[in-house]
Short mmCIF file of C-alpha atoms in Angstrom, two decimals:
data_model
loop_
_atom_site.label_atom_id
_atom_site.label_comp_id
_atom_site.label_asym_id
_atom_site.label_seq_id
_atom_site.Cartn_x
_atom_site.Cartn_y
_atom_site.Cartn_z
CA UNK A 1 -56.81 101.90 -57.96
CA UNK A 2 -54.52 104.37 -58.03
CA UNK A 3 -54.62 107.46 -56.15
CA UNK A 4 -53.17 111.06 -57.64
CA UNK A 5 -52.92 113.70 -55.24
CA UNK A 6 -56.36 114.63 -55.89
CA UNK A 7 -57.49 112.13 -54.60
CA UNK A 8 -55.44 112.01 -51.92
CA UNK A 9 -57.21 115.54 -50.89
CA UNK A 10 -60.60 114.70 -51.29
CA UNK A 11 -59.74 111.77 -49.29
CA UNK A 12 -58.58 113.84 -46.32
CA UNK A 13 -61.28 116.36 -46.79
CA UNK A 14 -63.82 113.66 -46.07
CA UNK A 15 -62.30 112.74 -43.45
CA UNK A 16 -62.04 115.64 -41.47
CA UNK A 17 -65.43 116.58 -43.01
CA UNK A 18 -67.68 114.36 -44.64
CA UNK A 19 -70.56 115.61 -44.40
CA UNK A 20 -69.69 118.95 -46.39
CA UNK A 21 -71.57 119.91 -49.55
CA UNK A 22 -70.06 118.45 -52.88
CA UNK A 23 -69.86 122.23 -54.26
CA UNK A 24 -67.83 122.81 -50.91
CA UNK A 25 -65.38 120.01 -51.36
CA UNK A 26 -65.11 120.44 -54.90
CA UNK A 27 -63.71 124.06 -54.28
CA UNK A 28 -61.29 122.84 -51.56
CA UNK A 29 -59.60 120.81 -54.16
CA UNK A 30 -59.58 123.05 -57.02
CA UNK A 31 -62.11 120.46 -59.06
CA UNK A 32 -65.54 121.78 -60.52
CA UNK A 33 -68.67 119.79 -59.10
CA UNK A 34 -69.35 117.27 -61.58
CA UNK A 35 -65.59 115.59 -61.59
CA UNK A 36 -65.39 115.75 -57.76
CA UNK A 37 -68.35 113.56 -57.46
CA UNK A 38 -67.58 111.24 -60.50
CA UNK A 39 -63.93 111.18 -58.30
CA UNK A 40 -65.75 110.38 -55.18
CA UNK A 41 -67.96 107.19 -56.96
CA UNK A 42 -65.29 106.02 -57.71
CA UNK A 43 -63.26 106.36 -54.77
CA UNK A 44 -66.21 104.32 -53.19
CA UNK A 45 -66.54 101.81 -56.11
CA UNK A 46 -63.09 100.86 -55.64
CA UNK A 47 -63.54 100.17 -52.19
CA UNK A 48 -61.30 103.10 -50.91
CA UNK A 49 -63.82 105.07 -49.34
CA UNK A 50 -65.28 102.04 -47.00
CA UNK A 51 -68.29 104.19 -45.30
CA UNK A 52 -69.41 107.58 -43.64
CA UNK A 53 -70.04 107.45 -39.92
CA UNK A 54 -70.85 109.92 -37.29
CA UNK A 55 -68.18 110.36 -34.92
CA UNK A 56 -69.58 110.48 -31.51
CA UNK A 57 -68.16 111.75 -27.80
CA UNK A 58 -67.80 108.28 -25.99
CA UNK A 59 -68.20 110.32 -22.66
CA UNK A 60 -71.70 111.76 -23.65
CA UNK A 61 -72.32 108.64 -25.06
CA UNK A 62 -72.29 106.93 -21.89
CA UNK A 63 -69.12 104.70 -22.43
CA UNK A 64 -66.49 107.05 -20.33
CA UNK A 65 -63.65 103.92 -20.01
CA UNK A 66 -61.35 103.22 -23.03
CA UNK A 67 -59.20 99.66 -21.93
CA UNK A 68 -56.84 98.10 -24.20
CA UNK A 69 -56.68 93.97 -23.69
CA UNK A 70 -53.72 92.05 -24.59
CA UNK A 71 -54.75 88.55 -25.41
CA UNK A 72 -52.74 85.44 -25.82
CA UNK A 73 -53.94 81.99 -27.19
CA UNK A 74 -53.13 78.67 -25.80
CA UNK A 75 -52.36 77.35 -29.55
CA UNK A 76 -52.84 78.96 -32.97
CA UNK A 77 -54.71 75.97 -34.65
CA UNK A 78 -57.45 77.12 -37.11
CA UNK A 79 -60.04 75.85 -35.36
CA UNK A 80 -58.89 78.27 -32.19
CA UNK A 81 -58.10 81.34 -34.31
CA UNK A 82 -60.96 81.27 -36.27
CA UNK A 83 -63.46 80.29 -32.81
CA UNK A 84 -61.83 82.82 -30.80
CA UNK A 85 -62.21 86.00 -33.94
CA UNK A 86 -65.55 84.81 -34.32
CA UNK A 87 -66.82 85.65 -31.01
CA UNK A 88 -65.17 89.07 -30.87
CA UNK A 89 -66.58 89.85 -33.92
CA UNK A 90 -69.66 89.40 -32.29
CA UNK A 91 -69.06 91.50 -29.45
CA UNK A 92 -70.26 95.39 -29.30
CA UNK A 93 -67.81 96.37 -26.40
CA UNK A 94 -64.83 95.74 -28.49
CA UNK A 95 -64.60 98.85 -30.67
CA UNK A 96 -60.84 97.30 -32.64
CA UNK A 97 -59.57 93.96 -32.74
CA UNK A 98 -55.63 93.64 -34.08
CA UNK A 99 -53.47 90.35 -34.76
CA UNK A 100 -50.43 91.08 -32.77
CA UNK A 101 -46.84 90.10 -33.45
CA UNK A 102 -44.97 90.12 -30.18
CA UNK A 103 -45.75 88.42 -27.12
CA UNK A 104 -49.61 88.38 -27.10
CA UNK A 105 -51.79 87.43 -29.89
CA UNK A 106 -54.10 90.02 -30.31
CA UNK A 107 -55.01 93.59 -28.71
CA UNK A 108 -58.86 94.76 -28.48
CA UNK A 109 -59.91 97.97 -27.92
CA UNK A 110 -63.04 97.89 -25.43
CA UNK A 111 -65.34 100.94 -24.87
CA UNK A 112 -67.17 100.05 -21.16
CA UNK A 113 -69.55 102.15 -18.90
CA UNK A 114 -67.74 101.48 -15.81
CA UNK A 115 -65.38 99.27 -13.96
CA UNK A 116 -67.86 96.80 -13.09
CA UNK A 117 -69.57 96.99 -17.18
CA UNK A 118 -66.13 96.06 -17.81
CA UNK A 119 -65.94 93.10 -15.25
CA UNK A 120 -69.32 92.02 -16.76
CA UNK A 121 -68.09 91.88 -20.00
CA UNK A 122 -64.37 89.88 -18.84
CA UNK A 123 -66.03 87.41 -17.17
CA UNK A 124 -69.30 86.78 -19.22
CA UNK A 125 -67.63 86.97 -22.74
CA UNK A 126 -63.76 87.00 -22.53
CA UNK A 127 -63.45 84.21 -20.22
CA UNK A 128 -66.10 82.13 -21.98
CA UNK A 129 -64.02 81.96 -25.38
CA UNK A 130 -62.52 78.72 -25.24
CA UNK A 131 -58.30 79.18 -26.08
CA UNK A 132 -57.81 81.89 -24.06
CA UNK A 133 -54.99 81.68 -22.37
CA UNK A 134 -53.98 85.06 -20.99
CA UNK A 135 -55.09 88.65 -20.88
CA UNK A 136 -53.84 91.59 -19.67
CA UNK A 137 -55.43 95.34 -19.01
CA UNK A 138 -54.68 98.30 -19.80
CA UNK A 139 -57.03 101.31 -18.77
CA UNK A 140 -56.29 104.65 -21.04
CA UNK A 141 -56.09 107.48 -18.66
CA UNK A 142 -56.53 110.23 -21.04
CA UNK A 143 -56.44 110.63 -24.66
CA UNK A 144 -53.71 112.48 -25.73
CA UNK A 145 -54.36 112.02 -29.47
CA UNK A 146 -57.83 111.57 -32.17
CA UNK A 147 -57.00 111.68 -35.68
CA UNK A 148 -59.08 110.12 -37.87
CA UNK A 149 -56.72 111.75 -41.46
CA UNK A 150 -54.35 110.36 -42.31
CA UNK A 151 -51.04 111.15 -44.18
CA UNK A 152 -50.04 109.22 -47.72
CA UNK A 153 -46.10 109.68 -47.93
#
């Protein structure tokens, strides 16, 4: 699909909002009601729009530690690669999970309760995936940026 630069904006309406009224959106980008929603099907047919989701303080939540985790694979066999992204799949603490170029593999993004949640979790589940053969830690100290729109060039 190709996007105009309508929607483009209804796009980054929705995400900064997307839980705003139809007839609300549809003003913000100059469209009447029925062709904002017909654009907004579509947007969603084609797989564009993926989902709506609440976006929720981690703090409140209960999950106050953010840690980034380097990880590097003893071999990159299918069998390995496809064992080890199974199992993170499967696990709620990691929030992201990105292939890496570069000098480790892959880089998760784990939410945790506290230090020893996170211990829990590295011992019980991390160490347990069989190819592992490093990891390093990184603890975010502060969030300096939350975006969730983004910018098409």
């Amino acid at each position: 699909m190709k996007l105009d630069k309508t929607d483009i904006a209804i796009i980054r309406e929705l995400q900064a909002d997307g839980r705003q009224s139809n007839l609300a959106l549809a003003e913000k980008v100059n469209l009447s009601p029925s062709p904002c929603l017909r654009r907004i099907r579509q947007l969603e047919e084609a797989g564009v729009i993926k989902g709506y989701a609440a976006v929720v303080d981690q703090q409140k939540y209960g999950l106050p530690l953010t840690l980034f985790v380097r990880i590097t694979l003893k071999r990159h066999k299918r069998d390995v690669v496809d064992t080890f992204e199974a199992a993170i799949r499967a696990l709620p603490e990691v929030i992201e999970c990105h292939l890496l170029t570069g000098s480790a593999d892959y880089l998760l993004r784990v939410m945790a309760a506290s230090l020893q949640d996170y211990e829990r979790f590295m011992r019980e589940e991390i160490h347990e995936i069989p190819g592992v053969s490093a990891i390093d830690t990184s603890f975010s100290l502060m969030q300096v940026k939350d975006s969730r729109v983004f910018r098409k060039p």
